[in-house]
């Protein structure tokens, strides 16, 4: 491309600097050339600087090769940059070259930024920005903060505030996944249903603060005696559920017994009349006692009832499921 | 297909750790481009420009599907697909992928690849040349969605752009 090279000014200037003597006709021609050049430059300056530049190339420049193209490209550039400055990211620029490429690159980055913000708004908090320096730092800090907030909210939604254990909602979400995994891996899964013995008496005799102390202590004990792969939940009131993936009945019963023994040795020195507490456990195992969350919970609940009936402070395993 | 000598399989990537204990898995980009553009030259000379572009597009499509199957497996939703793709393309120095618009319901996307392996830094020749990328992106999107995409490059380094921009639309 040699835009502007055909403008008469080059010939005119060349003639003058060569020092050739011009006759009247040549002088007029050079003067005309200067005039046209000046007009052309004014026109291009107008596109760059003025509020309302001419919309079209004047007829006398139509015959100057590439001038009209250059004029139109500058006009396109002007329209495009105006749109960008006003936040319109859908404008298109039918122009090639370095400046056009840089502006399109800016537009691409801004459009990607828009998409990323939309993605964050839709809940995708993995988006991170690597454009616009300080803005990127601020954006990424904001998303980090949102992620922390979301994690906290999520944790609050699935955690029992008194004991710090997971709650019934979490268990409801988790059990189908755990059973699906157990099925896939062909492994058993033990479910313990735990109920604090004579808990009502503690509350009635010593007050709710004493009852809360027992529940918090049991929560701490279950957290300490379960593995990362286990799920320990407060089921409601003084009832707790512990899921032990991979544990068959005998292993589940042994661990339940360990927990029971540990709990009965816990001391509550503030509760003079009841310095110790106990719990009863009903144990059901997948798949022997049920293959759905509901069936397992029911089986464990029935076993827990038998433990209570059998004198409390003991572990009972569910009876084998019988086919209908 | 009987008699095929070069039927592609991921095994052809080879055991690079075993085969290149000293040089490792990396090479200079010039080498990749040397191979790519000499291929292009010979294929174009023998089969014409359009057919050369078609061949590169088809090879890209195959590469995109294979890449998805072997590198991007497990993406469960679109954000995860984008994230994994961005990460893989960056880690492998293929390019920096950015999404400008994505309307999966309408089957329409606009995306860019900056610092593209194929074209970034090439002379301005006035034509989009990333036909391999078009196929590659169509292969990735097709493998993820199960639909057929037509991907078209609308801005390229070789037309003066600083980033390659592609439109992608479901055709079937």
PDB file of C-alpha atoms in Angstrom, chain A residues 180-288:
ATOM      1  CA  UNK A 180     -23.919 -45.218  44.463  1.00  0.00           C
ATOM      2  CA  UNK A 181     -20.188 -45.356  45.174  1.00  0.00           C
ATOM      3  CA  UNK A 182     -20.581 -48.395  47.433  1.00  0.00           C
ATOM      4  CA  UNK A 183     -22.560 -50.135  44.682  1.00  0.00           C
ATOM      5  CA  UNK A 184     -20.003 -49.197  42.040  1.00  0.00           C
ATOM      6  CA  UNK A 185     -17.075 -50.386  44.161  1.00  0.00           C
ATOM      7  CA  UNK A 186     -18.889 -53.431  45.524  1.00  0.00           C
ATOM      8  CA  UNK A 187     -18.146 -52.388  49.104  1.00  0.00           C
ATOM      9  CA  UNK A 188     -20.387 -52.350  52.218  1.00  0.00           C
ATOM     10  CA  UNK A 189     -21.359 -49.234  54.131  1.00  0.00           C
ATOM     11  CA  UNK A 190     -22.350 -49.062  57.798  1.00  0.00           C
ATOM     12  CA  UNK A 191     -24.794 -46.546  59.205  1.00  0.00           C
ATOM     13  CA  UNK A 192     -24.948 -45.823  62.935  1.00  0.00           C
ATOM     14  CA  UNK A 193     -27.967 -44.152  64.458  1.00  0.00           C
ATOM     15  CA  UNK A 194     -27.028 -42.772  67.882  1.00  0.00           C
ATOM     16  CA  UNK A 195     -29.381 -41.457  70.535  1.00  0.00           C
ATOM     17  CA  UNK A 196     -28.287 -39.962  73.874  1.00  0.00           C
ATOM     18  CA  UNK A 197     -29.860 -41.887  76.749  1.00  0.00           C
ATOM     19  CA  UNK A 198     -32.256 -40.049  79.086  1.00  0.00           C
ATOM     20  CA  UNK A 199     -31.481 -36.766  77.384  1.00  0.00           C
ATOM     21  CA  UNK A 200     -34.861 -35.270  78.313  1.00  0.00           C
ATOM     22  CA  UNK A 201     -34.007 -35.775  81.969  1.00  0.00           C
ATOM     23  CA  UNK A 202     -30.777 -33.818  81.535  1.00  0.00           C
ATOM     24  CA  UNK A 203     -32.643 -30.928  79.975  1.00  0.00           C
ATOM     25  CA  UNK A 204     -35.456 -31.045  82.525  1.00  0.00           C
ATOM     26  CA  UNK A 205     -33.241 -31.460  85.577  1.00  0.00           C
ATOM     27  CA  UNK A 206     -30.227 -29.362  84.677  1.00  0.00           C
ATOM     28  CA  UNK A 207     -31.503 -27.002  81.980  1.00  0.00           C
ATOM     29  CA  UNK A 208     -30.885 -26.639  78.240  1.00  0.00           C
ATOM     30  CA  UNK A 209     -27.369 -25.308  78.744  1.00  0.00           C
ATOM     31  CA  UNK A 210     -26.418 -28.638  80.333  1.00  0.00           C
ATOM     32  CA  UNK A 211     -28.119 -30.523  77.502  1.00  0.00           C
ATOM     33  CA  UNK A 212     -26.199 -28.435  74.954  1.00  0.00           C
ATOM     34  CA  UNK A 213     -22.982 -29.242  76.772  1.00  0.00           C
ATOM     35  CA  UNK A 214     -23.643 -32.968  76.335  1.00  0.00           C
ATOM     36  CA  UNK A 215     -24.491 -32.543  72.649  1.00  0.00           C
ATOM     37  CA  UNK A 216     -21.378 -30.435  72.004  1.00  0.00           C
ATOM     38  CA  UNK A 217     -19.237 -33.019  73.776  1.00  0.00           C
ATOM     39  CA  UNK A 218     -20.727 -35.808  71.690  1.00  0.00           C
ATOM     40  CA  UNK A 219     -20.188 -33.754  68.532  1.00  0.00           C
ATOM     41  CA  UNK A 220     -16.528 -33.304  69.427  1.00  0.00           C
ATOM     42  CA  UNK A 221     -16.128 -36.998  70.198  1.00  0.00           C
ATOM     43  CA  UNK A 222     -17.691 -38.070  66.883  1.00  0.00           C
ATOM     44  CA  UNK A 223     -15.477 -35.622  64.979  1.00  0.00           C
ATOM     45  CA  UNK A 224     -12.423 -37.014  66.747  1.00  0.00           C
ATOM     46  CA  UNK A 225     -13.374 -40.664  66.186  1.00  0.00           C
ATOM     47  CA  UNK A 226     -14.363 -40.495  62.497  1.00  0.00           C
ATOM     48  CA  UNK A 227     -12.154 -40.458  59.428  1.00  0.00           C
ATOM     49  CA  UNK A 228     -12.237 -37.931  56.599  1.00  0.00           C
ATOM     50  CA  UNK A 229     -14.180 -40.385  54.448  1.00  0.00           C
ATOM     51  CA  UNK A 230     -16.834 -40.901  57.187  1.00  0.00           C
ATOM     52  CA  UNK A 231     -19.866 -38.678  57.535  1.00  0.00           C
ATOM     53  CA  UNK A 232     -20.932 -37.639  61.046  1.00  0.00           C
ATOM     54  CA  UNK A 233     -24.216 -35.715  61.289  1.00  0.00           C
ATOM     55  CA  UNK A 234     -26.564 -34.385  63.876  1.00  0.00           C
ATOM     56  CA  UNK A 235     -29.832 -35.945  62.727  1.00  0.00           C
ATOM     57  CA  UNK A 236     -31.957 -33.807  65.031  1.00  0.00           C
ATOM     58  CA  UNK A 237     -32.440 -33.250  68.782  1.00  0.00           C
ATOM     59  CA  UNK A 238     -30.217 -35.733  70.579  1.00  0.00           C
ATOM     60  CA  UNK A 239     -30.013 -38.113  67.598  1.00  0.00           C
ATOM     61  CA  UNK A 240     -26.880 -38.471  65.470  1.00  0.00           C
ATOM     62  CA  UNK A 241     -26.058 -40.478  62.348  1.00  0.00           C
ATOM     63  CA  UNK A 242     -22.593 -41.661  61.402  1.00  0.00           C
ATOM     64  CA  UNK A 243     -21.935 -43.192  57.967  1.00  0.00           C
ATOM     65  CA  UNK A 244     -18.890 -45.430  57.641  1.00  0.00           C
ATOM     66  CA  UNK A 245     -18.185 -46.161  53.958  1.00  0.00           C
ATOM     67  CA  UNK A 246     -16.472 -49.485  53.403  1.00  0.00           C
ATOM     68  CA  UNK A 247     -17.318 -50.857  56.883  1.00  0.00           C
ATOM     69  CA  UNK A 248     -19.094 -54.235  57.136  1.00  0.00           C
ATOM     70  CA  UNK A 249     -21.324 -55.063  60.131  1.00  0.00           C
ATOM     71  CA  UNK A 250     -18.576 -56.344  62.459  1.00  0.00           C
ATOM     72  CA  UNK A 251     -16.246 -53.393  61.828  1.00  0.00           C
ATOM     73  CA  UNK A 252     -19.157 -50.957  62.112  1.00  0.00           C
ATOM     74  CA  UNK A 253     -20.213 -52.528  65.430  1.00  0.00           C
ATOM     75  CA  UNK A 254     -16.635 -52.361  66.759  1.00  0.00           C
ATOM     76  CA  UNK A 255     -16.335 -48.691  65.934  1.00  0.00           C
ATOM     77  CA  UNK A 256     -19.760 -47.968  67.416  1.00  0.00           C
ATOM     78  CA  UNK A 257     -18.728 -49.770  70.577  1.00  0.00           C
ATOM     79  CA  UNK A 258     -15.484 -47.734  70.738  1.00  0.00           C
ATOM     80  CA  UNK A 259     -17.485 -44.536  70.460  1.00  0.00           C
ATOM     81  CA  UNK A 260     -19.977 -45.691  73.104  1.00  0.00           C
ATOM     82  CA  UNK A 261     -17.199 -46.563  75.562  1.00  0.00           C
ATOM     83  CA  UNK A 262     -15.406 -43.267  74.918  1.00  0.00           C
ATOM     84  CA  UNK A 263     -18.590 -41.285  75.440  1.00  0.00           C
ATOM     85  CA  UNK A 264     -19.537 -42.918  78.737  1.00  0.00           C
ATOM     86  CA  UNK A 265     -16.158 -41.965  80.161  1.00  0.00           C
ATOM     87  CA  UNK A 266     -16.538 -38.301  79.242  1.00  0.00           C
ATOM     88  CA  UNK A 267     -16.923 -36.210  82.364  1.00  0.00           C
ATOM     89  CA  UNK A 268     -19.318 -33.308  82.799  1.00  0.00           C
ATOM     90  CA  UNK A 269     -18.066 -31.808  86.053  1.00  0.00           C
ATOM     91  CA  UNK A 270     -20.603 -28.954  85.954  1.00  0.00           C
ATOM     92  CA  UNK A 271     -23.443 -31.484  86.082  1.00  0.00           C
ATOM     93  CA  UNK A 272     -23.035 -32.673  89.633  1.00  0.00           C
ATOM     94  CA  UNK A 273     -26.003 -35.004  89.595  1.00  0.00           C
ATOM     95  CA  UNK A 274     -25.099 -36.505  86.198  1.00  0.00           C
ATOM     96  CA  UNK A 275     -21.361 -36.385  85.802  1.00  0.00           C
ATOM     97  CA  UNK A 276     -21.485 -38.843  82.880  1.00  0.00           C
ATOM     98  CA  UNK A 277     -23.793 -39.549  79.956  1.00  0.00           C
ATOM     99  CA  UNK A 278     -24.353 -42.528  77.657  1.00  0.00           C
ATOM    100  CA  UNK A 279     -25.902 -43.273  74.270  1.00  0.00           C
ATOM    101  CA  UNK A 280     -27.473 -46.200  72.441  1.00  0.00           C
ATOM    102  CA  UNK A 281     -26.681 -47.207  68.867  1.00  0.00           C
ATOM    103  CA  UNK A 282     -28.647 -48.913  66.094  1.00  0.00           C
ATOM    104  CA  UNK A 283     -26.481 -50.212  63.251  1.00  0.00           C
ATOM    105  CA  UNK A 284     -27.577 -51.051  59.698  1.00  0.00           C
ATOM    106  CA  UNK A 285     -25.343 -52.099  56.826  1.00  0.00           C
ATOM    107  CA  UNK A 286     -25.657 -51.675  53.073  1.00  0.00           C
ATOM    108  CA  UNK A 287     -26.664 -53.822  51.259  1.00  0.00           C
ATOM    109  CA  UNK A 288     -27.702 -56.441  53.847  1.00  0.00           C
TER     110      UNK A 288
END
